[in-house]
Coordinates of C-alpha atoms in Angstrom, one line a residue:
X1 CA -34.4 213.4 116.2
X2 CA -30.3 213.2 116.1
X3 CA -28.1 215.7 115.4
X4 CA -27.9 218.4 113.4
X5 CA -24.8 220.1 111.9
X6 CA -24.6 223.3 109.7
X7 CA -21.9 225.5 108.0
X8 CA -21.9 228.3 109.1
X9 CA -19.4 231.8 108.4
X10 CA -18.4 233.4 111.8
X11 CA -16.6 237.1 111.3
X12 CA -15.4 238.7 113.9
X13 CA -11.9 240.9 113.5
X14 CA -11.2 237.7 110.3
X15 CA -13.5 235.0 109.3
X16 CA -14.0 231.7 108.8
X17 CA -16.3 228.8 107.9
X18 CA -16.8 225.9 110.3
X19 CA -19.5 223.6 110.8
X20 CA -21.6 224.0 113.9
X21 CA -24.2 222.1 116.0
X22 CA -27.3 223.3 116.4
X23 CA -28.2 223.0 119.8
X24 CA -32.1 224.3 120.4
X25 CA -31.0 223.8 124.5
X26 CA -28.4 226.4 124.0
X27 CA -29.1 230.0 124.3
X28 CA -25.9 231.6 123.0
X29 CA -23.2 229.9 120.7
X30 CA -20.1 228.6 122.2
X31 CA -16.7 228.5 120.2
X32 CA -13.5 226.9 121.7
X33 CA -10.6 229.7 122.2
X34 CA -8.7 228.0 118.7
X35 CA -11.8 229.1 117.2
X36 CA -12.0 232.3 119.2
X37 CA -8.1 233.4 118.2
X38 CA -8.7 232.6 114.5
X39 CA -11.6 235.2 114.8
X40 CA -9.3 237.7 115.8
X41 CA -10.5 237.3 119.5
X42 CA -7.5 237.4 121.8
X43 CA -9.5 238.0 124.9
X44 CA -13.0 238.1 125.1
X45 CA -15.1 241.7 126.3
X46 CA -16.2 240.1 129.6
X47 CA -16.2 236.6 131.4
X48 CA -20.0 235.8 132.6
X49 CA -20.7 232.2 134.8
X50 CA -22.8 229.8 133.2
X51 CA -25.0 226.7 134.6
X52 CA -24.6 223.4 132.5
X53 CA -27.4 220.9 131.6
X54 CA -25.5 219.0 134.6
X55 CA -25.7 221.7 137.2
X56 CA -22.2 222.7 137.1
X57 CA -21.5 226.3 136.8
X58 CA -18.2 227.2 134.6
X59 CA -16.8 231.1 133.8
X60 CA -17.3 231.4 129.6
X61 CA -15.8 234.5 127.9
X62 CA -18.3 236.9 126.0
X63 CA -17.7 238.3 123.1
X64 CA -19.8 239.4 119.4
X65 CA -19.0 237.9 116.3
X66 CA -21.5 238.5 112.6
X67 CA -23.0 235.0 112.1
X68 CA -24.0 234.1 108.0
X69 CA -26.1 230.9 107.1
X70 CA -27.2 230.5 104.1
X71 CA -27.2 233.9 102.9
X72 CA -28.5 235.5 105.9
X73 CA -26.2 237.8 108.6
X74 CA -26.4 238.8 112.2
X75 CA -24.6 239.8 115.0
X76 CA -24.6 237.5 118.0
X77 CA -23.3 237.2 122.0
X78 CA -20.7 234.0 120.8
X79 CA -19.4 232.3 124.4
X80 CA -15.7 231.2 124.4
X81 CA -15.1 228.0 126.4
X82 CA -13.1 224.8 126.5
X83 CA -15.5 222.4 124.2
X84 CA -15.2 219.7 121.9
X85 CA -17.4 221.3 119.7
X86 CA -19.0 224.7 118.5
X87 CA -22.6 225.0 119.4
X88 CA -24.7 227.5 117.3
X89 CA -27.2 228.7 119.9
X90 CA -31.3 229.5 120.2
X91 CA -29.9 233.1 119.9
X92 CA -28.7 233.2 116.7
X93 CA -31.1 231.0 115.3
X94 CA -33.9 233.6 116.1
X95 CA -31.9 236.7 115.1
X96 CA -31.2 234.8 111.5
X97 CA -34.7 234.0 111.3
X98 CA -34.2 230.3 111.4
X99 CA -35.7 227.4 113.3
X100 CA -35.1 223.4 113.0
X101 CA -36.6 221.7 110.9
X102 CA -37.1 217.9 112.3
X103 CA -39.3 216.2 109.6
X104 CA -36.4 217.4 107.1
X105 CA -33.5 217.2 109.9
X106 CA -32.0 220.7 108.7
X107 CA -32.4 224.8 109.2
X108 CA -35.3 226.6 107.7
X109 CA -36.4 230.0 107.4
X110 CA -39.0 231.5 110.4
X111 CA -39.4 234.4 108.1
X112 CA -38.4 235.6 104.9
X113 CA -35.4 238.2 106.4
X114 CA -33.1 238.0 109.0
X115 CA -33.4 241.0 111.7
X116 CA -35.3 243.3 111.3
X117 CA -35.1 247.0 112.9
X118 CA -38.2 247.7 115.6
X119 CA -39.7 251.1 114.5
X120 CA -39.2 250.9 111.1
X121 CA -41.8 250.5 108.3

């Protein structure tokens, strides 16, 4: 299928647009701590250990950032980590209401609003 890239807004304390890569095999989004101090993140709320796709386990700082694509906004758990990268995460995707499109190689809508409050009618 290849890769797919999107622009995506990231506020957390300040903002800023970057490009990400979608990565369906990644549950939470991972930003590198340049990214992360931009955002206004000196230290993140909590370190957690993660397994890799290789089997290694690394510790990854937690913290919650609003993620905007293409006009729609959510919070989301953004992991802070040494990579070459930033990797928009399954996470994210499901709380914006987005899922990959293959055919068309880009993000499309999984319904028409991002999240939506349980309870409410």
């Amino acid at each position: 299928m290849g890769h797919i890239y999107q622009k995506v807004r990231l506020r957390a304390d300040k903002a800023t647009t970057i490009r990400m890569l979608v990565d369906t095999g990644a549950i939470f989004s991972v930003i590198p701590p340049g990214l992360a101090r931009i955002l206004g993140i000196k230290r993140p709320r909590r370190f957690v250990k993660v397994r890799l796709a290789d089997g290694r386990s690394i510790h990854l700082g937690d913290d919650i950032a609003i993620v905007r694509v293409d006009g729609r906004e959510s919070p989301a758990i953004i992991r802070v980590g040494k990579i070459d990268e930033p990797i928009l995460g399954v996470e994210a995707l499901k709380a914006l209401g987005l899922v990959v499109d293959p055919k068309r190689k880009r993000l499309s809508p999984s319904r028409p609003y991002a999240v939506r409050l349980g309870g409410y009618r």
